[in-house]
CSV table of C-alpha atoms and ligand atoms in Angstrom, one decimal:
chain,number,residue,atom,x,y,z
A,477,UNK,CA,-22.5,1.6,-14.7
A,478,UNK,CA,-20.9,-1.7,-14.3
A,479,UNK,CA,-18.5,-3.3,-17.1
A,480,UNK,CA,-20.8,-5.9,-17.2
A,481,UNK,CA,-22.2,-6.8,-21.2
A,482,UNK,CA,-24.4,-9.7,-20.8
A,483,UNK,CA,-24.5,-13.1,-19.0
A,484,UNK,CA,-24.6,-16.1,-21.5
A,485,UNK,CA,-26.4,-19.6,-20.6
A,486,UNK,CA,-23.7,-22.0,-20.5
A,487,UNK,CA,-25.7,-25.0,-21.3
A,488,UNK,CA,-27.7,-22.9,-24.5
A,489,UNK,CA,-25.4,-20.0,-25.0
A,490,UNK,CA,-28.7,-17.8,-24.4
A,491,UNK,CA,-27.8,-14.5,-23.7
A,492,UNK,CA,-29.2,-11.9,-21.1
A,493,UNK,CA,-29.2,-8.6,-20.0
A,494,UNK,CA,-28.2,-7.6,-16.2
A,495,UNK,CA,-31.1,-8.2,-14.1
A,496,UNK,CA,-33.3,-9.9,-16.4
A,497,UNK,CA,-32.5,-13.3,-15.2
A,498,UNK,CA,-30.6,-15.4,-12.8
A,499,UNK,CA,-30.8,-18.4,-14.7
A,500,UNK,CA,-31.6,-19.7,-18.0
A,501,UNK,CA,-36.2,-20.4,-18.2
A,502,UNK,CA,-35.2,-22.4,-21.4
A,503,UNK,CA,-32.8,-25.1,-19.2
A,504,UNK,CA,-34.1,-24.0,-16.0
A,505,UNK,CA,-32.8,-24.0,-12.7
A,506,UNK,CA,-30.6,-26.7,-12.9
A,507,UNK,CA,-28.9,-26.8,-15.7
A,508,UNK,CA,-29.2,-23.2,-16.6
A,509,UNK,CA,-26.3,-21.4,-15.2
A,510,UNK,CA,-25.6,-18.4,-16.3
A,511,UNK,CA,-22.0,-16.8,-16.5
A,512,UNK,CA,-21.1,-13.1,-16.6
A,513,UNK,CA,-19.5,-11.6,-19.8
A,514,UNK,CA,-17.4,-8.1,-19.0
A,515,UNK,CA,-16.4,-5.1,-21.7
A,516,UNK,CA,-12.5,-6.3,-21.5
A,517,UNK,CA,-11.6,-3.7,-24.1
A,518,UNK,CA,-13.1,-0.9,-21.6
A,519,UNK,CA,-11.6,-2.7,-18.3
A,520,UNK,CA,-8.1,-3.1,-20.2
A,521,UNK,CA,-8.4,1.1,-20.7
A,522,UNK,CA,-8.0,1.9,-16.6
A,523,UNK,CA,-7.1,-1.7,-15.1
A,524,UNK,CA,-3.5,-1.6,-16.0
A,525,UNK,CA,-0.6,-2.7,-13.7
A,526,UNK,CA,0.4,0.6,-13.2
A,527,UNK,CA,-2.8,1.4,-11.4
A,528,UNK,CA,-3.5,-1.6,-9.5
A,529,UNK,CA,0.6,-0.4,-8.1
A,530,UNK,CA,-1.9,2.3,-6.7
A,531,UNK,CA,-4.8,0.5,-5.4
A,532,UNK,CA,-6.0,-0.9,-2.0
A,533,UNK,CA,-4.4,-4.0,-1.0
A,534,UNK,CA,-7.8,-5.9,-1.2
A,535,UNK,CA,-10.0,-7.2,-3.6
A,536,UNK,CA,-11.9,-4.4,-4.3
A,537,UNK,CA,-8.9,-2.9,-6.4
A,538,UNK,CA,-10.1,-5.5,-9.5
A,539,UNK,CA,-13.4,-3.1,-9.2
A,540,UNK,CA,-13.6,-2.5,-12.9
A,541,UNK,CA,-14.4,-6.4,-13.5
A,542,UNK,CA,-16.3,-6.6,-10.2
A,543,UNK,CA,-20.4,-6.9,-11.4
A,544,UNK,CA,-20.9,-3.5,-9.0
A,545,UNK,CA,-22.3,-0.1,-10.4
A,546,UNK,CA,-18.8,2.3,-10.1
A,547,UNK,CA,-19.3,4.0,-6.9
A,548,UNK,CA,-20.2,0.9,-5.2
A,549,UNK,CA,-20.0,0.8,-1.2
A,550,UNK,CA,-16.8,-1.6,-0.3
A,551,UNK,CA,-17.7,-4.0,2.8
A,552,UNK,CA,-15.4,-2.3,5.9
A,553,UNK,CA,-13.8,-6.0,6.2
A,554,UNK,CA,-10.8,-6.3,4.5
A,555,UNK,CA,-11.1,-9.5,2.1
A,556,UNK,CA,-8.3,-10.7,-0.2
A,557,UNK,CA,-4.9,-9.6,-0.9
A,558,UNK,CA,-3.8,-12.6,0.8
A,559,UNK,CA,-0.2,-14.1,0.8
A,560,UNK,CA,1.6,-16.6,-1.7
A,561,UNK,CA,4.1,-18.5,0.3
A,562,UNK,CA,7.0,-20.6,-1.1
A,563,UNK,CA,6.7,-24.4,0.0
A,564,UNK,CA,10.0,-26.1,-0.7
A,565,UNK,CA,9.7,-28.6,2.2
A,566,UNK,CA,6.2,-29.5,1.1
A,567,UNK,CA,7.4,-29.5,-2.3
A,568,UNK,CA,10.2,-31.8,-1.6
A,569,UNK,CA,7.2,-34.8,0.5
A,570,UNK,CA,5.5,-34.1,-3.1
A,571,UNK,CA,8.4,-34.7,-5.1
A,572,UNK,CA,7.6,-31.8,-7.5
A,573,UNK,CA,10.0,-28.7,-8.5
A,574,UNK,CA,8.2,-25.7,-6.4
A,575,UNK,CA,5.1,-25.2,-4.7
A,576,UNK,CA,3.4,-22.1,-3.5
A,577,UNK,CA,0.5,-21.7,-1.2
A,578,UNK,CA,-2.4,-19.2,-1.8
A,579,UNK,CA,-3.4,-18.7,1.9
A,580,UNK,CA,-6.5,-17.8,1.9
A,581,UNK,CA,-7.6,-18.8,5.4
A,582,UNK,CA,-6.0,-15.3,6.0
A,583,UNK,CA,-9.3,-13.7,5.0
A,584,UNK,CA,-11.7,-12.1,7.9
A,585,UNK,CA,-13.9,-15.1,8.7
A,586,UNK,CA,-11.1,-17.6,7.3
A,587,UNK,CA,-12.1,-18.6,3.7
A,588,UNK,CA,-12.2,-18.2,0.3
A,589,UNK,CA,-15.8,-17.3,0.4
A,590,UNK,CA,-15.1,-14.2,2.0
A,591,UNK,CA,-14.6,-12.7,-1.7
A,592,UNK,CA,-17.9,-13.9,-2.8
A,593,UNK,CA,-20.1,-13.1,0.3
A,594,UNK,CA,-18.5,-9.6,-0.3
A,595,UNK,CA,-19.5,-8.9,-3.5
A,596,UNK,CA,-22.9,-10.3,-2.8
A,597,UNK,CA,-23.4,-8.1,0.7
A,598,UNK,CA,-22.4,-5.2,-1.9
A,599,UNK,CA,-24.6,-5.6,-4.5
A,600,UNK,CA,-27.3,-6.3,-2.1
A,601,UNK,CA,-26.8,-2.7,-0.7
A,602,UNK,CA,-26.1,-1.4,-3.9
A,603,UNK,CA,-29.9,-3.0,-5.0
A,604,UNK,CA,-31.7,-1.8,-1.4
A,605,UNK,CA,-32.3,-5.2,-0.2
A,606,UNK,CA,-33.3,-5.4,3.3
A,607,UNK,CA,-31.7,-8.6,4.3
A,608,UNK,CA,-29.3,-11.2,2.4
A,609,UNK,CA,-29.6,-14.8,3.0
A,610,UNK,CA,-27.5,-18.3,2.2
A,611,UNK,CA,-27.7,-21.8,2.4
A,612,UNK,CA,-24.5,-23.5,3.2
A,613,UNK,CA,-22.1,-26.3,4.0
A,614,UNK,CA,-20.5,-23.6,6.1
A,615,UNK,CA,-17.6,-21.1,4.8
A,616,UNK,CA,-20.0,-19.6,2.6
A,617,UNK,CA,-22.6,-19.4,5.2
A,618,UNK,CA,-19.8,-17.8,7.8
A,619,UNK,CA,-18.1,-15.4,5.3
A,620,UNK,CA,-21.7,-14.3,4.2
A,621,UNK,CA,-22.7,-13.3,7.9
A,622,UNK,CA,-19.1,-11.7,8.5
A,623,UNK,CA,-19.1,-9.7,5.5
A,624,UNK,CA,-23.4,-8.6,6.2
A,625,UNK,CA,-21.9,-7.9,10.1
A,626,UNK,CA,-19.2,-5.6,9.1
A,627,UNK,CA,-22.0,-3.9,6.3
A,628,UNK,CA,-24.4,-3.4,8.9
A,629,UNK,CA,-27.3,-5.7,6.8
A,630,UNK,CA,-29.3,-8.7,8.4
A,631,UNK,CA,-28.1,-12.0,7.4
A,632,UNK,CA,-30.1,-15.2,7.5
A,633,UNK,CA,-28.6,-18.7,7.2
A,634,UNK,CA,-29.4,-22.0,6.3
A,635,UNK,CA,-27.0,-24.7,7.1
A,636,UNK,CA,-27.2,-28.5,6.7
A,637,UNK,CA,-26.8,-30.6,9.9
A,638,UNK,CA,-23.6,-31.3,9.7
A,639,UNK,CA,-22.0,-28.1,9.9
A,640,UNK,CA,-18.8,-28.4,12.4
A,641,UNK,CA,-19.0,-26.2,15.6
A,642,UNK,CA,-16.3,-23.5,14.3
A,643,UNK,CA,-18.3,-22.5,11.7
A,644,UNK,CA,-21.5,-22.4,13.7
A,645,UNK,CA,-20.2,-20.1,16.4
A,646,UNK,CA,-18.9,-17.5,13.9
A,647,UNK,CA,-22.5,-17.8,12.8
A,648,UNK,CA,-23.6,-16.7,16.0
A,649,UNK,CA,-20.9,-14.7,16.5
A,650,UNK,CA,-21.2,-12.6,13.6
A,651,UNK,CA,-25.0,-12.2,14.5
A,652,UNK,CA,-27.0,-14.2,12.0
A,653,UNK,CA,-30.2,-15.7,12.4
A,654,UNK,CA,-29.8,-19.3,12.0
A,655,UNK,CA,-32.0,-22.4,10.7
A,656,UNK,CA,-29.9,-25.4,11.1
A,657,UNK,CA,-32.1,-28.0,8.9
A,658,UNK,CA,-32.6,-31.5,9.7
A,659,UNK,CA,-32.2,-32.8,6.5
A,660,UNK,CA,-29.2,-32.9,3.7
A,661,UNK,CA,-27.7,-29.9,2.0
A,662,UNK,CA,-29.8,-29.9,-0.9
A,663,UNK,CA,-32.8,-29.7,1.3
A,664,UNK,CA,-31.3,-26.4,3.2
A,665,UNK,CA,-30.8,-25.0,-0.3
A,666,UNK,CA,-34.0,-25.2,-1.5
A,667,UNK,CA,-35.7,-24.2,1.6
A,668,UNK,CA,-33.3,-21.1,0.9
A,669,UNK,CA,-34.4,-20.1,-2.1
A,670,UNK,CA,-38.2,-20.3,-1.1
A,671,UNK,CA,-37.6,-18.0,1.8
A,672,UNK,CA,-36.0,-15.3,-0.4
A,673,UNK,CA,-38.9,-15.6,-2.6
A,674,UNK,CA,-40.9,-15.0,-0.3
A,675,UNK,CA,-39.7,-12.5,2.2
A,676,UNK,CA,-37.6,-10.4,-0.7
A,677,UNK,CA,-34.1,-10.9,0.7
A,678,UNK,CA,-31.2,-10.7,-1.8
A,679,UNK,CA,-30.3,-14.3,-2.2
A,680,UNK,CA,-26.4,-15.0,-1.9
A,681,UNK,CA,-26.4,-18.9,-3.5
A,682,UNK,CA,-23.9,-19.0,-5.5
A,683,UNK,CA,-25.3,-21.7,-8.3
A,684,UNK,CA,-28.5,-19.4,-8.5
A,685,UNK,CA,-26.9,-16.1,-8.2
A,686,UNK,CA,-24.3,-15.6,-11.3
A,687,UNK,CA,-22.7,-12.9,-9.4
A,688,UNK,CA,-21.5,-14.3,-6.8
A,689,UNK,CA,-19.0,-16.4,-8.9
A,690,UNK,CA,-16.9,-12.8,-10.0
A,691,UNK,CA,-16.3,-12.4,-6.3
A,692,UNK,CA,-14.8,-16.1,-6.3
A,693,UNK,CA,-12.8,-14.7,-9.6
A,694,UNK,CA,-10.8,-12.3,-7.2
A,695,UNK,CA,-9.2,-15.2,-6.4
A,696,UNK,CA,-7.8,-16.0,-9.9
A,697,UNK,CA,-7.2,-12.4,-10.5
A,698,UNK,CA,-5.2,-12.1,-7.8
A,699,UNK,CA,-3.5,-15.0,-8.1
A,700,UNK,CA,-2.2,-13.9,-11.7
A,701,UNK,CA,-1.1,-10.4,-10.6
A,702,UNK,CA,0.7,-11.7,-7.3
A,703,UNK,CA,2.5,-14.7,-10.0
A,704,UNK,CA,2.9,-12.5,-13.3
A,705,UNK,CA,6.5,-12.3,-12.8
A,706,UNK,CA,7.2,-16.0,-12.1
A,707,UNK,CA,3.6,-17.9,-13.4
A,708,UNK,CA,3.4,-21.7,-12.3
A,709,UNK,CA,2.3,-24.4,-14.2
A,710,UNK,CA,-0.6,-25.5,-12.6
A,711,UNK,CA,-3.2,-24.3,-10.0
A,712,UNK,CA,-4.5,-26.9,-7.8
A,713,UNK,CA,-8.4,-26.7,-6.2
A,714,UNK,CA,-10.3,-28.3,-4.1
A,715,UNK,CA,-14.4,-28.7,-6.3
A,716,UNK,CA,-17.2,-29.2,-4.0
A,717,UNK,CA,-20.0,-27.3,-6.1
A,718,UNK,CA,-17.5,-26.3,-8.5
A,719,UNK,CA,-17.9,-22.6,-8.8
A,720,UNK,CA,-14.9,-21.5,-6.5
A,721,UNK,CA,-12.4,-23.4,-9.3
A,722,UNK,CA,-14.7,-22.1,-12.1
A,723,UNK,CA,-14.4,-18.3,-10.8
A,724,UNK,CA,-10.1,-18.8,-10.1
A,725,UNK,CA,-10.3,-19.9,-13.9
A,726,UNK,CA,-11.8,-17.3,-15.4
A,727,UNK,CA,-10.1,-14.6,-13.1
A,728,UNK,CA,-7.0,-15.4,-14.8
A,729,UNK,CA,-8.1,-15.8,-18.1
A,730,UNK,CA,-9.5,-12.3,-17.4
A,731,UNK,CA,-6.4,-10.7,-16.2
A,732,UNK,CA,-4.5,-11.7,-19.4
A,733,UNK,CA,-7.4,-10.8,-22.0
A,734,UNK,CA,-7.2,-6.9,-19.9
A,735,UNK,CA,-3.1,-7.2,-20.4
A,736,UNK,CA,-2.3,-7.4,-16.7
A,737,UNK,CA,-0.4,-10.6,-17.9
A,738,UNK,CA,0.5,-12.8,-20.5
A,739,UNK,CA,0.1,-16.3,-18.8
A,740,UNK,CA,-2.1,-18.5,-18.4
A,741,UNK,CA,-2.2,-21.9,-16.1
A,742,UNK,CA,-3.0,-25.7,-15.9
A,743,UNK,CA,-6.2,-26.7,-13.5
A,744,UNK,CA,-6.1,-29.1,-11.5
A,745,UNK,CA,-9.5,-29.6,-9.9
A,746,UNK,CA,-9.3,-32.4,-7.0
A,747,UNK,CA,-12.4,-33.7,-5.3
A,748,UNK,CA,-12.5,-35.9,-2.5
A,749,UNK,CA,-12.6,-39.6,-3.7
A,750,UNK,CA,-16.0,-40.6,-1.5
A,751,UNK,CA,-17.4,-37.3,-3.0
A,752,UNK,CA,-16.8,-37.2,-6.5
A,753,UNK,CA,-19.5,-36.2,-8.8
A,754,UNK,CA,-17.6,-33.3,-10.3
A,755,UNK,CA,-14.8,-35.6,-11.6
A,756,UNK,CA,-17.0,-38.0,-12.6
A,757,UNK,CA,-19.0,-35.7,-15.3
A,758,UNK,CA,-15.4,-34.4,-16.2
A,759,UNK,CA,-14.9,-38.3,-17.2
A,760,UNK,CA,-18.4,-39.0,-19.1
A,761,UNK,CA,-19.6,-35.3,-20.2
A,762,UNK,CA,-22.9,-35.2,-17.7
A,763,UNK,CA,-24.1,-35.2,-14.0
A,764,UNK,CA,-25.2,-38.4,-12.6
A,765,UNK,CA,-28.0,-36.6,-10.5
A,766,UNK,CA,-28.2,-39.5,-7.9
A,767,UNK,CA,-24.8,-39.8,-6.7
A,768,UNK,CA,-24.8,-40.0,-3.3
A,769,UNK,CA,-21.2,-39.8,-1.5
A,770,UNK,CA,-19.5,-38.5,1.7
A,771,UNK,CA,-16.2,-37.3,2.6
A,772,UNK,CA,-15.2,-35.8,5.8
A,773,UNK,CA,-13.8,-32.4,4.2
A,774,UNK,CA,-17.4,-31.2,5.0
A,775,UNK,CA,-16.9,-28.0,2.5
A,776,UNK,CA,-16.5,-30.4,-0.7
A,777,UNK,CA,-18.9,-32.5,0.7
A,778,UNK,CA,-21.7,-31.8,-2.2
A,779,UNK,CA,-23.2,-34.8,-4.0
A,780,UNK,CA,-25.3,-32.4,-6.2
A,781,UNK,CA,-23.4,-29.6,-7.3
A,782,UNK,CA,-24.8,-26.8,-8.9
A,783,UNK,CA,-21.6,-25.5,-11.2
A,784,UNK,CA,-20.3,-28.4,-12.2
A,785,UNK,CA,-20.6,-27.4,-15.8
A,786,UNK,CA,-18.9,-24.3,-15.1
A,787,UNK,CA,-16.1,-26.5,-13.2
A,788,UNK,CA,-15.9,-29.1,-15.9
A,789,UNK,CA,-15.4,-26.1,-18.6
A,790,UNK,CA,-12.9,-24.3,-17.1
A,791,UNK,CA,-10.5,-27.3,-16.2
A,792,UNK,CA,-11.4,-28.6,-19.8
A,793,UNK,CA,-10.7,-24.8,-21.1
A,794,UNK,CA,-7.4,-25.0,-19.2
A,795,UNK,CA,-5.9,-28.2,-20.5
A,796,UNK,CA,-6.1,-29.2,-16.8
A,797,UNK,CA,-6.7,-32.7,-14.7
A,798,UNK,CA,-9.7,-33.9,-12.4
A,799,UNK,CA,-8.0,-36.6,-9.8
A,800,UNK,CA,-10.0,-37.4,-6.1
A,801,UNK,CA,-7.7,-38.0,-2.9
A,802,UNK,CA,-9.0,-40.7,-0.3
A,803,UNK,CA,-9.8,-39.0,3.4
A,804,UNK,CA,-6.9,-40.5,4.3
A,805,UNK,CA,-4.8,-39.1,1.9
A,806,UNK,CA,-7.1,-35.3,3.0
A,807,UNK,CA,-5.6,-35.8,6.1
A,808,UNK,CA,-2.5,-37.1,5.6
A,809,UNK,CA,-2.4,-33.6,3.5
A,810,UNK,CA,-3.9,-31.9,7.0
A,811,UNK,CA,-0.8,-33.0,8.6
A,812,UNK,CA,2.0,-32.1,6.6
A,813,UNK,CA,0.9,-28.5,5.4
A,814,UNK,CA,0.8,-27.8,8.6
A,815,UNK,CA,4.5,-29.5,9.7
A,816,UNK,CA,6.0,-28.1,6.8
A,817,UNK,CA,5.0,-25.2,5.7
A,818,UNK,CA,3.0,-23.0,9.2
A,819,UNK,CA,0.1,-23.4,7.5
A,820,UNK,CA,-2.9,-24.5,9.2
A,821,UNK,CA,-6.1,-25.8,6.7
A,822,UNK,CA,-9.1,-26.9,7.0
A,823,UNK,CA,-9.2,-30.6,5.2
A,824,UNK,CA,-11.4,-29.2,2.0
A,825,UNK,CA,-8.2,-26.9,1.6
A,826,UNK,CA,-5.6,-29.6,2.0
A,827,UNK,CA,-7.5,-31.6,-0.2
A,828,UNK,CA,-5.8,-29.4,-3.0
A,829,UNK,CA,-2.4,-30.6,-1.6
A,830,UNK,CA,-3.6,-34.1,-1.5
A,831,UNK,CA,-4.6,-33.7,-5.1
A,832,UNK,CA,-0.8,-33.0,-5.8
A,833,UNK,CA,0.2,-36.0,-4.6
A,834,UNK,CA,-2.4,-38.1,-6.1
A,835,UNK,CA,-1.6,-36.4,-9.8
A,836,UNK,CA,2.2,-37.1,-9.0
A,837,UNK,CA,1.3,-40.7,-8.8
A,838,UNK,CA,-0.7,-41.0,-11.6
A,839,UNK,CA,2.2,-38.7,-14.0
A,840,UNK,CA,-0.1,-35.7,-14.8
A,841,UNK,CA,2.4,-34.0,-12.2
A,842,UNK,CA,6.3,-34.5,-12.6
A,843,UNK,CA,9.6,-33.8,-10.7
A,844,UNK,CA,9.8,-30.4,-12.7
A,845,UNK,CA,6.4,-29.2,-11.9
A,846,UNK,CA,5.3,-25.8,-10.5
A,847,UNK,CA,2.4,-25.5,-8.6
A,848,UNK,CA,0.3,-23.2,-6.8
A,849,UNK,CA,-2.3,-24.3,-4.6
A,850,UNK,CA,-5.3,-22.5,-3.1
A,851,UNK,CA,-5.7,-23.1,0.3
A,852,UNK,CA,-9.1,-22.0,0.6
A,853,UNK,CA,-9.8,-22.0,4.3
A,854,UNK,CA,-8.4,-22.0,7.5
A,855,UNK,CA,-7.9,-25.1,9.8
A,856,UNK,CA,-9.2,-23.9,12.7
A,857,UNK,CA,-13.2,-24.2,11.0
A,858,UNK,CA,-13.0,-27.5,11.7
A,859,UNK,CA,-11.0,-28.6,15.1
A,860,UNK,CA,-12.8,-31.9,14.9
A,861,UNK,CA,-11.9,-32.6,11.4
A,862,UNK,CA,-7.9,-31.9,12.1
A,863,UNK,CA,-8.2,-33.7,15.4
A,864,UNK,CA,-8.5,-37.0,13.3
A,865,UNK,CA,-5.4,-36.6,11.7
A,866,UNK,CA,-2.9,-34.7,13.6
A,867,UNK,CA,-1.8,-36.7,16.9
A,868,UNK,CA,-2.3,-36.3,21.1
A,869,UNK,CA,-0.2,-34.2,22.9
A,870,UNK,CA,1.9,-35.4,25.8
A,871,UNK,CA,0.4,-35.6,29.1
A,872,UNK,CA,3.3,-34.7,31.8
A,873,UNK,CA,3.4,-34.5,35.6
A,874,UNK,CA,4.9,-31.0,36.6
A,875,UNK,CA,8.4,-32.2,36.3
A,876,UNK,CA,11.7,-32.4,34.4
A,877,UNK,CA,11.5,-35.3,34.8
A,878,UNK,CA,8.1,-35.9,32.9
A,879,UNK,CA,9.2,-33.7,30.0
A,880,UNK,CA,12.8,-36.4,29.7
A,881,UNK,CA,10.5,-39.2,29.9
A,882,UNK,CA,8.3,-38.1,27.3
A,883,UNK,CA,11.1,-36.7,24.8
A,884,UNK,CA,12.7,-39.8,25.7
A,885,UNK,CA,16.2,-38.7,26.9
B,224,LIG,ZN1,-30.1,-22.0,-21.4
């Protein structure tokens, strides 16, 4: 028995049992997300902080608001857990109080979306599925095939053609079958979903399957037992479908309705500003459905994103921000995350530093502001994309005197 009640419609309020649906037939597909409602009251009764001072250091220790029958079979990888670091020089560029980084590119296959693939290779055991598949711009498709590698379960993947090379040979590496579609995301998606129809594997997308968004709330849970003693402010997120930000919302909400804390934050959702669509329907209350943009932080990079009610909610919820940072700015952000702080991301992930300067312009940020930022994936996915923005080396003869001429002394 899960702690799971019922999952509500969040476009009707419709409610539903576990397993009778994965989206709403009233809204259908589209607009019909559906977003899982836990017994708080019965969480709050074991998921105290004295037990979690017990717990594995992974994600798997929030298990009583995981949607995951008790008993559940953890994934061997070790997901989650990861570090906040204090960024006072990167602070100082963004002219705010204190910054803290949520590193998250620490996970096994380097993103976020390690805690989602998890929980979905889990309950796909848990169910007897055969196989799990995912469509993709990339860290979800990696994570998915890491976390069904380390579980021992077959993994197909459907990725759009743009996918950069890092992410494709984990892909490989981690022994997926791949379709690499010649066509746009939303094409890769769909083709998805038909082939899990069809040949019964358990389907990991996270807009269709509601689940998938409590492994993204790990994040958010985390995140508000790692800051209880010293909260920030604000989060900052980077929103491509919108779910990740969503899930980080709602983990933290969660963790103060149990009693774990007694904070709760700011959102500050940032999208890149050729890929928008998110903040736009934060800005006029619905979707424009034919939005087409592009950015080169090729994880954010969804014109038609399937939770961006969800998104939209929780930043509303929050008393949060929307703002979208230029490429440049993304890589500007690229550049001086790594410099001043050791940390590496891939441009989707900076994008949430960007975002910080951008709401520091614009005043929804000020001197005295604290902020935490997720850095949702590591930069190494995406050499190509960092190799716009981060300089040559120097090319040197084997001699001293090479090296003085280059350092110019
Ligand atoms: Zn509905």
């Amino acid at each position: 028995m899960s702690h799971i009640v019922e999952l509500i419609c969040v476009q009707c309020g419709r409610r539903f049992r576990e397993g009778e649906a994965d989206t709403c037939p009233t809204c259908g597909p589209d607009e019909g997300i559906l977003d899982v409602r836990f017994n708080l009251k019965s969480a709050a009764n074991t998921l105290t902080r004295a037990a979690l001072a017990t717990r594995d250091r992974s994600h798997w220790r929030y298990r009583e608001l995981l949607p995951l029958a008790e008993g559940f079979t953890p994934t061997p990888a070790a997901v989650g857990f990861t570090p906040v670091i204090e960024a006072p020089r990167l602070a100082q560029l963004l002219g705010i109080r204190r910054l803290r980084l949520k590193d998250d590119g620490r996970n096994p296959s380097g993103s976020f979306k390690d805690r989602p693939s998890s929980v979905g290779v889990a309950r796909a055991i848990q169910q007897g599925a055969k196989a799990i598949a995912c469509a993709s711009t990339g860290n979800a498709a990696s994570s998915c095939a890491c976390a069904a590698a380390s579980a021992g379960l077959p993994c197909y993947i459907f990725v759009a053609k743009f996918v950069p090379e890092g992410k494709l040979a984990q892909l490989l590496a981690y022994g997926a079958t791949v379709f690499r579609v010649q066509g746009t995301y939303a094409q890769a998606y769909d083709l998805c979903n038909q082939a899990c129809e069809k040949f019964g594997w358990y389907n990991r997308n996270a807009a269709i399957n509601p689940y998938l968004v409590e492994g993204k709330k790990t994040g958010g849970l985390e995140l508000a037992e790692q800051l209880a003693d010293a909260p920030p402010e604000w989060v900052s997120a980077s929103v491509g479908d919108g779910c990740s930000i969503a899930g980080m919302y709602k983990g933290i909400e969660e963790m103060r309705a149990v009693g774990v804390t007694s904070f709760s934050v700011k959102m500050l959702g940032v999208q890149a500003a050729g890929c928008d669509p998110v903040m736009k329907a934060f800005e006029t209350g619905k979707l424009d459905r034919s939005f087409a943009g592009n950015t080169y932080a090729d994880s954010i990079n969804v014109a038609v994103p399937r939770n961006w009610r969800k998104a939209v909610n929780a930043v509303g919820a929050s008393n949060g921000a929307f703002v979208a940072a230029s490429d440049e700015q993304i890589m500007k952000a690229v550049v001086e995350t790594g410099r001043s702080t050791g940390v590496f991301a891939e441009p989707a992930a900076a994008t949430a530093i960007a975002g910080i300067a951008v709401a520091r312009q614009k005043g929804i940020l000020n001197s005295q502001s604290d902020v935490v930022a997720m850095i949702t994936g590591n930069g190494l996915k995406d050499v190509a994309g960092a190799m716009k923005a981060v300089g040559k080396p120097h090319d040197v003869d084997p001699s001293m005197d090479a090296v003085a001429w280059a350092l110019k002394v």
